[in-house]
Amino acid sequence: EPRPRFFSFNSHLGACETCSGLGRVERCDPDLLIADPEKPLLQGALLPPWDVDLAKPHFGFRHELDALAAALAIDLDEPWRDLRPAARRAILHGYHKPLAVEIVRESRNRRREYSFETQWEGLCGRFEQKYGSAEEGGWWRRRLRPIMTEGECPSCGGTRLNPLARAFTVAGQTLDQICRMTVGAAREFFRDLRLDGARAAVAREVVVEIQNRLDVLHGVGLSYLELGRRSATLSGGEAQRIRLATQLGNRLVGVIYVLDEPTIGLHARDTARLVATLKGLRDLGNTILVVEHDLDVIRAADHLIDVGPGAGQRGGTVVAAGTVAAVRDDPASLTGAYLAGRRSVPPPARRRPLGAAAVAVKGARLHNLKSIDAAIPERALTCVTGVSGSGKSTLVLDVLEPAVRARLAHAERQGPRGAEPFDALELAPGIEHLAVVDQSPLGPTPASNPATYTGVFDLVREAFAALPEARMKGFSKSWFSFNQPGGRCEACEGKGLVQVEMHFLSDVYVPCEACGGRRFSRETLAVTYGGKSIADVLDLEVEQALHFFANRRRIRDVLALLADIGLGYLRLGQSATTLSGGEAQRIKLAAELAGPRRGATLYFLDEPTTGLHPDDVARLSEVLAKLVDAGHTVVVIEHNPDLIKLADYVIDLGPEGGEEGGCIVARGRPEEVAREARSATGARLARELRREDCSALAEGSA
C-alpha cells in the first residue's frame, strides 16, 4: 500500500539503499589511481603510495591479483598501457569467476601453505569497500581519499529513490522522471495531465497545489531549474527566490512579507515576472515590504520610503516618503533623482580600443554550455551577461578560472585525464596573475574585519608602536594586535566576547567583563593616538577614520579606496561575519587595489553590483575603470544594465536558462548587443542607451 513516505528519499521506505537517499556516492576513479600508464602495474603505474603497497608480496590484495594474472595470462611486468582492455578491466573492476588463491609462508623451520577460492572484485571495488567501511578520518580514509571522486549512485542513477518507489507512474512518468524535468516542463506536464474517474477525484486538489507552486517558481524566474536540483549547486539568488516561492506558494492571507533584495541574481527581463508575482500576493490581501535598489521594482511600488541621505552615520533619516511620483519629484531624494533621470550612470564618451585576447577558449562544454568559443579582450572591461541559468558562472568560474589558474601555475589541470571541459585554451603571455573577487566571507571567524583584510590595521599598529609612550613601555607593533598574546585581553583572547555554554540550548556570546568587549588590556588602551586608543580607532567608520588619519598618507590611501567604492559607512573593526556578500566582495576589490604593484592581472568578479544603489554603481564603475587603465583585464558576471552599458565588450549567453541556454546569443560592444533581436540583455540595453545621447558614443565606438 503506497504512502507519501514511500516516495521520499528522506525516509528509509523510499531511499536508495546504496546511497542512503543522497543520489551520490564516492567511487574509486581509475584515472586517478593509474598515475603513469607507461609503467607496469607493480612498478610505478599506480598513484603513490599504492605503487609501493601493491608491489609488496604480503599486501592484502597481492595474492588475489597474482591468481587473477595466472587465470587470465596477464603479464604484470608489461606496461599498463600495453595490457589488453579486457585485462585492464578485470584488474580494475573485477572478474566474475572464482579464483584459486595459493599462499605459501615460510619462517625459520616451518612452511605453511594455504589455498582457497575467492571472487576478485577489482582494485576499485576493494578500495571502495575499504573506504566505505573505514572510520571517518581514519588511516584507510586518509590514504584512499586522493583516488576517490564523487559520482552518481550506480543503483539509483542519482534519483535517490529505491526501485519500488521508482516503479509507480503517473501518466507514464515515474517520480524520478518528473523530478528531472525543469520547472517549465513540469508546468506543461501537469497542465496537460488528464486523469479519469476516481483518479481525477483523488488527484484534483493535489494537482492544483502542484500547479500553484510551479507557477510561483516560474513567476520568480526559475523556470530553467530542474525540480530535483541539489540545493548545494544553487546560487545565493536562486536559493533566496526558492525560499520566496515557498512562502508565496502557500497563498496565505493577512500576512506581512518582508523581502531583502529579491532581485539578487535576477536578469532584468525576469524582474517584471517577480513584480507581477508580488502584486498578485498583495491582491490576495497581504502586505509586501521590499528592501530593494532595482529601479524597476521601485517604480512598481505603491508606497516608497527612501532612507538616507547617506550611509552609516550620514544615514538613518527618512528623506522622502509617498508615491513614486512624490519621491521622484522630491529634490532631497537621491533615489528620486535616479527615478526622474536627473542623475544616471552614463556610458563613456569613448570606449577603449579592443586588442588581442587575454584568454580565449574553444569548445567550452561544461553543464549546459554548447561547445562555445569565447575570447576576453586584454586590458578591457568585459561583461558576461544573460538570463538566469544561461551559463555565465559556468563559463567564467567553472571553465576559465581553474584552467587559467593551472596555466599560470604551469601545471596540468587537476582531475581525470581528458576531462577538460573545452577543446583548447590560450592565455596571453602578458597575463601574470589571476584574481577572483567573489562574495564569499572575508574569514570564518569574527576576528577578520575590513581593517585586517585590507592591511590598513598593520599600518595603524605601526603608527601606535611609533608613539613615544609606546616606545618607552616597549610596546612593539605586535603588542597592538588582538590576535597575538601581549597587549590583547587574555580573558577573551582578543575576541571581545566570551562563549557561554547553555545546556540544551545553543551557546551564547556575551561581552567580556574584563575588557568590556574592547579586546585589549588596560595597558594597551592607555596608549592613545590623537586622543583615541587602538580600540577607539577600530570603532571608527571608514569616513571618520579617513579624516582622523588625514596626515598619514599610506593609511589615508587605503581608506580612500574603501570610501570610493561606497563602503565609507563600515566600521574598521566590524566583524566579517556581519558583512553582506556584496560588502565582502567590494572589500576584496579594495584590498586588490591597495596591494603591492604587480604585473598584468586577470580579474573575475561575480555580480559586484549586488546590494548597490545606482549611485554606488557609479562609484564601482570608477574603481573598475582604474583597474583597466592600470593595464589589467576585468571580467564581470553581471545583470545590472547600468554596469553593462559601461563595458568595452559584452558576451551575452542564452537565449534562455538551463538546457535552453549555454549558447552565445550576442557579442561585441554594448551598442552591437543592443541591436540583437534574440538577446534579452540587448533589449534592456537598447532601452538604457536610448535614454542617453548616443550620437557621440556611436562615433567614438566607430
XYZ file of C-alpha atoms in Angstrom:
702
model
C 0.000 0.000 0.000
C 1.763 3.219 -1.106
C 2.141 6.034 1.403
C 3.702 9.513 0.975
C 6.870 8.482 2.827
C 7.245 5.623 0.357
C 8.204 8.195 -2.294
C 10.571 10.268 -0.148
C 14.342 9.856 -0.289
C 14.458 11.288 3.244
C 12.649 8.199 4.531
C 14.101 4.703 4.738
C 10.948 3.484 2.986
C 11.780 5.303 -0.238
C 15.517 5.973 -0.110
C 18.007 4.072 -2.238
C 19.875 1.640 -0.003
C 23.223 2.149 -1.770
C 23.479 5.928 -1.352
C 21.012 6.344 1.567
C 18.943 8.766 -0.484
C 21.825 11.115 -1.376
C 21.994 10.200 -5.051
C 25.793 10.477 -4.948
C 28.448 8.014 -3.849
C 32.223 8.204 -3.632
C 33.848 5.862 -6.106
C 37.423 4.912 -6.884
C 38.411 6.756 -10.054
C 40.681 4.620 -12.297
C 42.084 7.761 -13.960
C 43.290 8.955 -10.559
C 44.548 5.544 -9.457
C 46.644 4.948 -12.609
C 49.260 7.692 -12.366
C 51.722 6.534 -15.056
C 50.343 4.108 -17.674
C 53.794 3.800 -19.247
C 54.956 1.673 -16.291
C 53.934 -1.855 -15.216
C 51.175 -2.157 -12.617
C 53.517 -3.224 -9.790
C 56.408 -0.985 -10.824
C 55.077 2.556 -10.582
C 51.871 2.695 -12.628
C 49.726 3.348 -9.563
C 49.423 6.569 -7.627
C 51.644 6.649 -4.510
C 51.538 5.019 -2.009
C 49.694 2.228 -3.820
C 52.569 1.821 -6.284
C 54.649 0.574 -3.344
C 51.971 -1.146 -1.268
C 50.564 -3.311 -4.041
C 54.062 -4.456 -5.017
C 54.596 -5.949 -1.539
C 54.161 -9.750 -1.578
C 52.205 -9.742 1.696
C 49.863 -6.847 0.841
C 46.231 -7.901 1.274
C 45.296 -7.771 -2.417
C 48.566 -9.062 -3.870
C 47.869 -12.809 -3.683
C 44.473 -12.433 -5.339
C 45.997 -10.225 -8.032
C 48.609 -12.908 -8.763
C 45.825 -15.510 -9.028
C 43.944 -13.253 -11.466
C 47.097 -12.810 -13.555
C 47.581 -16.578 -13.714
C 43.941 -17.217 -14.649
C 43.875 -14.610 -17.459
C 47.520 -14.935 -18.578
C 48.260 -11.326 -17.659
C 51.919 -10.289 -17.653
C 52.193 -7.929 -14.665
C 55.632 -6.819 -15.886
C 54.099 -5.372 -19.045
C 53.361 -1.601 -19.116
C 49.793 -0.820 -18.116
C 49.046 0.901 -21.431
C 50.024 -2.262 -23.365
C 47.736 -4.636 -21.452
C 44.642 -5.922 -23.204
C 41.499 -3.836 -22.483
C 39.832 -6.923 -21.008
C 42.818 -7.428 -18.677
C 42.781 -3.810 -17.513
C 39.022 -4.010 -16.961
C 39.346 -7.213 -14.903
C 42.137 -5.763 -12.728
C 40.197 -2.599 -12.003
C 36.567 -3.726 -11.916
C 36.584 -7.432 -11.123
C 36.381 -10.947 -12.552
C 33.120 -12.908 -12.418
C 34.642 -16.404 -11.988
C 36.105 -17.798 -8.719
C 39.885 -17.639 -8.417
C 42.084 -20.291 -6.817
C 44.474 -18.480 -4.461
C 47.563 -20.185 -3.079
C 49.662 -18.645 -0.320
C 53.000 -20.007 0.890
C 54.506 -18.581 4.071
C 57.889 -19.679 5.387
C 59.501 -18.955 8.713
C 62.644 -20.454 10.238
C 61.774 -24.162 10.287
C 58.155 -24.034 9.199
C 56.461 -23.838 5.840
C 52.738 -23.205 5.604
C 50.595 -23.446 2.512
C 47.097 -22.032 2.199
C 44.659 -22.420 -0.682
C 41.135 -21.112 -1.107
C 38.733 -19.816 -3.720
C 37.610 -16.204 -3.799
C 35.883 -13.680 -6.031
C 38.052 -10.866 -7.359
C 36.138 -7.585 -7.063
C 38.822 -5.484 -8.724
C 41.108 -2.864 -7.257
C 38.395 -0.217 -7.461
C 35.866 -2.457 -5.735
C 38.300 -3.361 -2.934
C 39.290 0.267 -2.355
C 35.646 1.389 -2.325
C 34.814 -1.338 0.199
C 37.700 -0.261 2.429
C 36.758 3.410 2.095
C 33.089 2.797 2.896
C 33.797 0.726 5.991
C 36.680 2.855 7.298
C 36.239 5.287 10.134
C 35.934 8.934 9.031
C 39.383 10.477 9.276
C 40.984 7.074 9.869
C 44.089 5.599 8.236
C 42.293 3.987 5.286
C 40.199 7.082 4.639
C 43.225 9.367 4.556
C 45.151 7.105 2.162
C 42.220 6.434 -0.154
C 40.806 9.965 -0.403
C 43.166 11.062 -3.259
C 41.806 8.348 -5.584
C 38.121 8.796 -4.732
C 35.677 11.017 -6.607
C 32.027 11.721 -6.006
C 29.754 10.442 -8.725
C 26.228 9.375 -9.491
C 24.944 6.425 -7.495
C 25.035 3.316 -9.770
C 21.993 1.771 -8.113
C 19.509 4.617 -8.445
C 21.191 6.664 -11.181
C 21.160 9.748 -8.965
C 17.391 9.627 -8.400
C 17.857 8.865 -4.656
C 14.848 6.503 -4.694
C 14.753 2.727 -4.393
C 13.459 0.551 -7.271
C 9.960 0.138 -5.822
C 9.464 3.889 -5.387
C 10.558 4.345 -8.999
C 8.105 1.709 -10.262
C 4.914 3.793 -9.859
C 3.870 6.041 -12.748
C 1.523 8.968 -13.340
C 0.597 9.472 -16.992
C 3.526 7.244 -17.897
C 6.074 9.232 -15.868
C 7.812 7.956 -12.739
C 8.572 10.268 -9.829
C 12.278 10.451 -10.677
C 11.450 11.310 -14.297
C 9.228 14.164 -13.150
C 11.969 15.377 -10.790
C 14.363 15.542 -13.739
C 12.007 17.963 -15.500
C 12.624 21.683 -15.387
C 10.023 23.871 -13.721
C 8.806 24.957 -17.161
C 8.471 21.390 -18.445
C 6.719 20.283 -15.252
C 4.200 23.147 -15.616
C 3.307 21.870 -19.074
C 3.105 18.261 -17.864
C 0.664 18.995 -15.051
C -1.292 21.490 -17.124
C -1.881 18.806 -19.769
C -2.415 15.990 -17.246
C -5.724 14.195 -17.813
C -6.972 11.649 -15.292
C -10.250 9.737 -15.396
C -12.838 8.707 -12.849
C -11.713 8.089 -9.297
C -8.145 9.052 -10.111
C -9.251 12.523 -11.176
C -11.288 12.984 -7.994
C -8.404 11.897 -5.761
C -5.736 13.949 -7.520
C -7.706 17.131 -8.256
C -6.673 19.178 -5.202
C -3.127 17.830 -5.192
C -2.598 18.750 -8.854
C -3.983 22.243 -8.258
C -1.489 22.762 -5.410
C 1.371 21.453 -7.569
C 0.383 23.830 -10.376
C 0.219 26.784 -7.967
C 3.739 26.122 -6.672
C 5.158 25.624 -10.155
C 3.511 28.880 -11.256
C 5.206 30.693 -8.378
C 8.622 29.210 -9.253
C 8.069 30.331 -12.832
C 6.981 33.756 -11.605
C 10.231 34.340 -9.714
C 12.314 33.467 -12.768
C 13.282 29.859 -12.026
C 11.670 28.046 -14.970
C 15.038 26.653 -16.052
C 15.803 24.785 -12.790
C 15.275 21.037 -12.562
C 12.896 20.066 -9.750
C 15.480 17.634 -8.374
C 18.415 20.079 -8.496
C 20.657 19.762 -5.428
C 20.462 22.823 -3.180
C 24.260 22.934 -2.817
C 24.545 23.795 -6.533
C 22.210 26.807 -6.340
C 23.445 30.374 -6.371
C 22.561 32.697 -3.494
C 19.932 34.491 -5.570
C 18.347 31.210 -6.700
C 18.193 29.924 -3.120
C 16.544 33.155 -1.954
C 13.934 33.026 -4.707
C 13.128 29.399 -3.853
C 12.544 30.448 -0.239
C 10.338 33.228 -1.576
C 8.428 30.759 -3.745
C 7.902 28.527 -0.708
C 6.104 31.369 1.057
C 4.222 32.590 -1.990
C 3.049 29.090 -2.816
C 1.220 28.867 0.496
C -1.063 31.708 -0.702
C -1.747 32.917 2.820
C -3.907 35.977 3.540
C -3.321 38.768 6.060
C 0.452 38.262 6.226
C 3.259 40.849 6.167
C 6.031 39.610 3.892
C 9.484 41.207 4.231
C 11.841 40.638 1.281
C 15.509 41.630 1.268
C 16.595 42.381 -2.315
C 14.716 39.588 -4.102
C 16.210 40.664 -7.457
C 19.688 39.392 -6.496
C 20.910 37.244 -9.388
C 17.785 38.042 -11.417
C 18.002 39.240 -15.005
C 16.180 42.476 -15.828
C 13.798 40.512 -18.079
C 12.597 38.423 -15.149
C 12.091 41.396 -12.835
C 8.687 42.051 -14.416
C 7.625 38.475 -13.571
C 8.746 38.945 -9.969
C 6.829 42.204 -9.679
C 3.689 40.542 -11.089
C 4.030 37.743 -8.525
C 4.389 40.210 -5.649
C 1.381 42.194 -6.850
C -0.658 39.006 -7.010
C 0.293 38.276 -3.423
C -0.699 41.824 -2.472
C -4.051 41.445 -4.183
C -4.813 38.405 -2.021
C -4.845 40.735 0.996
C -1.212 40.722 2.140
C 1.302 43.494 2.867
C 4.614 43.330 0.977
C 7.650 45.189 2.319
C 10.664 45.046 -0.013
C 14.194 46.313 0.615
C 15.434 46.988 -2.888
C 17.754 49.018 -5.132
C 16.417 47.893 -8.502
C 14.666 50.871 -10.126
C 12.139 48.668 -11.957
C 10.901 47.229 -8.656
C 10.911 50.669 -7.053
C 8.800 52.105 -9.875
C 6.225 49.333 -9.325
C 5.733 50.179 -5.641
C 2.518 51.606 -4.205
C 4.436 53.436 -1.478
C 8.111 54.343 -1.157
C 10.219 55.067 1.917
C 13.613 56.488 0.938
C 16.195 56.381 3.740
C 19.399 58.410 3.756
C 20.696 60.820 2.768
C 23.993 58.911 3.020
C 25.203 55.694 4.661
C 26.370 54.945 8.191
C 26.307 57.980 10.461
C 25.149 60.062 7.498
C 22.035 57.947 7.053
C 19.194 56.778 9.239
C 16.739 59.519 8.191
C 13.574 59.196 6.129
C 14.444 61.530 3.263
C 11.226 61.093 1.321
C 8.068 59.001 1.525
C 4.922 58.621 -0.537
C 4.031 57.599 -4.053
C 6.660 57.008 -6.710
C 5.799 60.366 -8.265
C 6.180 62.150 -4.924
C 9.626 60.653 -4.238
C 10.705 61.181 -7.835
C 9.957 64.905 -7.591
C 11.496 65.372 -4.129
C 14.834 67.224 -4.565
C 16.161 65.792 -1.277
C 15.929 62.173 -2.501
C 18.952 60.688 -4.274
C 16.814 57.718 -5.320
C 14.236 60.148 -6.694
C 16.915 61.798 -8.819
C 17.681 58.470 -10.481
C 13.972 57.681 -10.901
C 13.415 61.016 -12.630
C 16.557 60.774 -14.751
C 18.120 63.868 -13.174
C 21.044 61.603 -12.318
C 22.217 58.497 -14.147
C 25.207 56.293 -14.863
C 26.105 57.496 -18.362
C 28.069 55.360 -20.815
C 31.602 56.552 -21.583
C 32.084 59.231 -24.202
C 34.554 56.960 -25.971
C 35.182 53.262 -25.447
C 38.628 51.732 -25.164
C 40.058 50.091 -28.288
C 39.896 46.305 -28.336
C 43.159 44.451 -28.776
C 44.244 40.820 -28.639
C 42.552 38.264 -26.409
C 43.734 37.931 -22.822
C 42.217 34.452 -22.711
C 40.368 32.512 -25.402
C 38.545 29.202 -25.056
C 37.261 26.910 -27.791
C 34.592 24.263 -27.399
C 33.589 25.047 -23.795
C 31.009 22.397 -22.933
C 30.542 22.104 -19.158
C 26.993 21.756 -17.754
C 24.681 23.471 -20.257
C 27.388 25.140 -22.390
C 27.002 24.074 -26.026
C 30.684 23.850 -27.130
C 31.012 27.622 -27.364
C 34.037 29.701 -28.373
C 34.700 32.863 -26.357
C 37.537 35.390 -26.207
C 38.154 38.003 -23.494
C 39.864 41.185 -24.801
C 43.033 42.200 -22.999
C 43.137 45.457 -20.983
C 39.362 45.933 -21.242
C 36.210 45.654 -19.130
C 34.173 42.660 -20.315
C 30.684 41.851 -19.050
C 29.398 38.282 -19.335
C 25.618 38.580 -19.348
C 22.496 36.527 -19.908
C 19.294 35.444 -18.223
C 19.475 33.448 -15.001
C 20.840 29.948 -15.600
C 22.208 30.755 -19.074
C 25.734 29.544 -18.174
C 27.560 32.746 -17.170
C 29.081 31.408 -13.940
C 29.820 28.078 -15.611
C 31.845 29.759 -18.352
C 33.793 32.160 -16.143
C 34.157 30.404 -12.787
C 33.914 26.715 -13.708
C 35.725 26.673 -17.068
C 38.023 29.692 -17.365
C 39.053 30.220 -13.738
C 40.521 26.750 -12.973
C 42.080 26.456 -16.435
C 43.774 29.866 -16.252
C 44.969 29.166 -12.725
C 46.512 25.895 -13.881
C 48.204 27.567 -16.842
C 49.709 30.249 -14.625
C 50.988 27.567 -12.264
C 52.489 25.652 -15.219
C 50.555 22.590 -14.113
C 48.057 20.267 -15.676
C 44.516 20.761 -14.544
C 43.585 18.503 -11.643
C 41.151 15.722 -12.486
C 40.851 12.688 -14.740
C 42.840 12.794 -17.960
C 40.945 14.231 -20.877
C 38.338 15.768 -18.556
C 38.952 19.416 -19.508
C 35.544 20.874 -20.407
C 36.913 22.543 -23.550
C 38.887 21.740 -26.696
C 41.583 24.405 -26.407
C 42.509 27.383 -24.258
C 45.004 30.145 -24.983
C 46.328 32.606 -22.418
C 48.095 35.799 -23.457
C 51.763 35.823 -22.374
C 51.270 39.239 -20.771
C 48.841 37.885 -18.140
C 50.860 37.173 -14.994
C 48.245 36.812 -12.253
C 44.630 35.754 -11.686
C 42.361 37.245 -9.029
C 38.825 36.005 -8.359
C 36.852 38.578 -6.373
C 33.724 36.747 -5.227
C 31.155 37.231 -2.471
C 32.461 34.574 -0.085
C 33.066 35.755 3.524
C 36.339 37.510 4.345
C 37.094 34.929 7.012
C 35.461 32.161 9.020
C 35.775 33.943 12.383
C 34.700 37.320 13.824
C 38.418 38.238 14.143
C 38.550 39.138 10.447
C 37.352 42.647 9.596
C 37.785 45.341 6.913
C 40.865 46.771 8.649
C 42.734 43.465 8.856
C 41.713 42.261 5.379
C 42.818 45.411 3.560
C 46.044 45.627 5.586
C 45.231 49.067 6.971
C 45.299 47.693 10.518
C 49.002 46.855 10.097
C 49.645 50.494 9.233
C 47.556 51.676 12.191
C 49.518 49.419 14.559
C 52.763 50.806 13.162
C 51.519 54.319 13.953
C 50.692 53.329 17.554
C 54.004 51.497 18.032
C 55.885 54.645 16.901
C 54.340 56.770 19.678
C 56.830 57.904 22.374
C 54.666 56.402 25.113
C 54.585 53.020 23.362
C 58.338 53.045 22.737
C 59.001 53.967 26.356
C 56.910 50.975 27.525
C 58.479 48.639 24.980
C 55.200 48.070 23.066
C 56.012 46.779 19.583
C 53.665 46.602 16.608
C 52.526 43.105 17.624
C 51.524 44.432 21.064
C 48.596 46.248 19.401
C 47.218 43.096 17.760
C 44.174 41.337 19.215
C 45.316 38.088 17.549
C 48.591 37.758 19.463
C 49.338 37.424 23.185
C 50.736 40.531 24.792
C 48.578 43.601 24.529
C 45.292 41.835 23.956
C 42.819 40.923 26.700
C 43.718 37.375 27.690
C 40.347 36.742 29.351
C 38.673 36.674 25.924
C 41.866 36.164 23.866
C 41.206 39.372 21.963
C 37.747 38.356 20.757
C 35.838 40.867 22.887
C 33.234 38.173 23.502
C 33.102 35.172 25.782
C 31.266 32.000 24.829
C 28.789 30.769 27.427
C 27.736 27.130 27.114
C 23.997 26.600 27.580
C 22.649 23.207 28.496
C 20.015 22.019 25.983
C 20.296 25.371 24.134
C 22.680 26.935 21.632
C 25.757 28.598 23.109
C 25.579 32.375 23.516
C 28.265 35.071 23.332
C 28.399 37.898 25.855
C 30.794 40.874 26.084
C 33.965 40.106 28.008
C 33.725 41.505 31.543
C 37.475 42.042 31.792
C 37.806 44.395 28.797
C 34.180 45.382 28.263
C 34.276 43.967 24.742
C 37.205 46.204 23.715
C 39.613 43.283 23.072
C 42.726 44.892 24.584
C 44.297 45.129 28.035
C 44.158 48.296 30.131
C 47.850 48.981 29.499
C 47.298 48.873 25.753
C 44.194 51.044 25.877
C 46.115 53.657 27.878
C 48.254 54.408 24.810
C 46.402 56.905 22.621
C 46.940 58.385 19.171
C 45.246 61.749 18.681
C 43.264 61.098 21.851
C 41.967 57.683 20.692
C 43.013 54.218 21.825
C 43.524 51.336 19.401
C 40.006 50.101 20.280
C 38.554 53.571 19.570
C 40.171 53.512 16.126
C 38.596 50.135 15.322
C 35.203 51.632 16.236
C 35.605 54.434 13.686
C 33.733 54.315 10.408
C 35.838 54.463 7.270
C 34.775 58.060 6.532
C 35.611 59.114 10.117
C 38.962 57.315 10.013
C 39.753 58.981 6.685
C 39.598 62.395 8.360
C 41.283 61.161 11.539
C 44.341 59.854 9.649
C 44.419 62.704 7.116
C 48.159 63.234 7.736
C 49.101 59.530 7.349
C 49.303 59.071 3.583
C 49.545 55.259 3.459
C 46.575 54.798 5.797
C 44.602 57.530 4.049
C 45.097 55.966 0.604
C 43.643 52.594 1.666
C 40.710 54.197 3.464
C 40.031 56.403 0.451
C 39.663 53.279 -1.699
C 37.054 51.874 0.685
C 35.208 55.193 0.650
C 35.369 55.470 -3.151
C 33.858 52.024 -3.526
C 30.866 53.013 -1.371
C 31.911 51.488 1.970
C 32.548 54.671 3.930
C 29.887 53.669 6.453
C 31.586 50.441 7.619
C 33.423 50.356 10.947
C 37.090 49.391 10.627
C 36.712 46.621 13.191
C 33.305 45.386 12.036
C 33.194 41.600 12.213
C 33.440 39.843 8.861
C 30.511 37.619 9.852
C 28.176 40.665 9.811
C 29.076 41.748 6.262
C 26.881 41.013 3.273
C 28.268 39.180 0.251
C 28.362 42.408 -1.758
C 30.222 44.244 1.002
C 32.763 41.421 1.320
C 33.335 41.470 -2.435
C 33.965 45.216 -2.510
C 36.380 44.965 0.422
C 38.332 42.334 -1.536
C 38.371 44.667 -4.522
C 39.730 47.499 -2.370
C 42.387 45.138 -0.969
C 43.448 44.292 -4.535
C 43.789 47.962 -5.385
C 45.663 48.687 -2.160
C 48.017 45.730 -2.529
C 51.549 45.851 -3.891
C 52.013 46.684 -7.567
C 52.234 43.575 -9.721
C 52.103 42.526 -13.348
C 49.046 42.413 -15.572
C 46.227 40.638 -13.746
C 43.069 38.940 -14.986
C 40.193 39.783 -12.612
C 36.983 37.743 -12.388
C 34.096 39.396 -10.487
C 30.734 37.749 -9.795
C 27.890 40.312 -9.746
C 29.711 43.080 -7.852
C 26.635 45.365 -8.020
C 24.719 43.141 -5.587
C 23.269 45.343 -2.854
C 24.347 48.586 -4.550
C 22.308 51.758 -5.030
C 22.622 53.253 -8.543
C 24.861 55.946 -7.068
C 27.153 53.238 -5.648
C 27.217 51.522 -9.053
C 28.649 54.751 -10.473
C 31.399 54.647 -7.828
C 32.117 50.991 -8.521
C 32.452 51.680 -12.232
C 35.137 54.260 -11.487
C 37.124 51.699 -9.477
C 36.862 49.097 -12.242
C 37.968 51.724 -14.745
C 41.070 52.366 -12.617
C 41.951 48.676 -12.778
C 41.622 48.581 -16.565
C 43.507 51.844 -17.035
C 46.337 50.365 -14.954
C 46.767 47.639 -17.602
C 44.645 44.864 -16.086
C 41.817 42.824 -17.647
C 38.473 42.773 -15.823
C 35.692 40.235 -16.459
C 32.381 40.800 -14.689
C 29.400 38.432 -14.473
C 26.570 40.924 -14.336
C 22.824 41.613 -14.694
C 22.823 45.323 -13.874
C 22.268 47.317 -17.096
C 23.971 50.390 -15.611
C 27.271 48.499 -15.413
C 26.790 46.514 -18.628
C 26.456 49.685 -20.718
C 29.859 50.825 -19.384
C 31.603 47.694 -20.657
C 34.082 47.714 -23.517
C 32.893 44.270 -24.613
C 29.842 42.116 -23.850
C 29.387 38.342 -24.173
C 25.680 37.522 -23.853
C 24.632 33.922 -23.181
C 21.212 32.377 -23.625
C 18.733 32.555 -25.119
C 17.104 31.005 -22.036
C 18.264 29.253 -18.876
C 19.079 25.609 -18.217
C 19.155 23.299 -21.235
C 17.744 26.071 -23.421
C 20.773 28.222 -22.645
C 24.519 27.757 -22.957
C 24.851 29.477 -26.359
C 26.403 32.839 -27.186
C 23.480 34.941 -28.370
C 25.413 38.154 -28.965
C 28.894 39.570 -28.509
C 30.564 42.900 -29.124
C 30.137 46.477 -27.983
C 27.027 47.209 -25.865
C 25.526 49.037 -28.889
C 26.008 45.931 -31.035
C 24.410 43.653 -28.425
C 21.509 46.126 -28.134
C 20.717 45.527 -31.812
C 20.496 41.721 -31.440
C 16.801 40.766 -31.559
C 17.297 37.395 -29.796
C 19.076 38.900 -26.792
C 17.060 39.697 -23.659
C 20.064 41.661 -22.404
C 20.157 43.532 -25.703
C 16.518 44.575 -25.369
C 17.205 46.088 -21.959
C 20.444 47.717 -23.152
C 18.563 49.326 -26.025
C 16.166 50.930 -23.543
C 19.025 52.185 -21.375
C 21.059 53.557 -24.275
C 18.028 55.346 -25.718
C 17.864 57.358 -22.512
C 21.298 58.762 -23.206
C 22.527 60.914 -26.028
C 24.274 58.175 -28.028
C 25.399 60.173 -31.031
C 28.882 60.926 -29.685
C 29.122 57.417 -28.247
C 28.429 55.731 -31.588
C 31.023 57.971 -33.184
C 33.575 57.008 -30.517
C 32.882 53.289 -30.915
C 33.435 53.509 -34.647
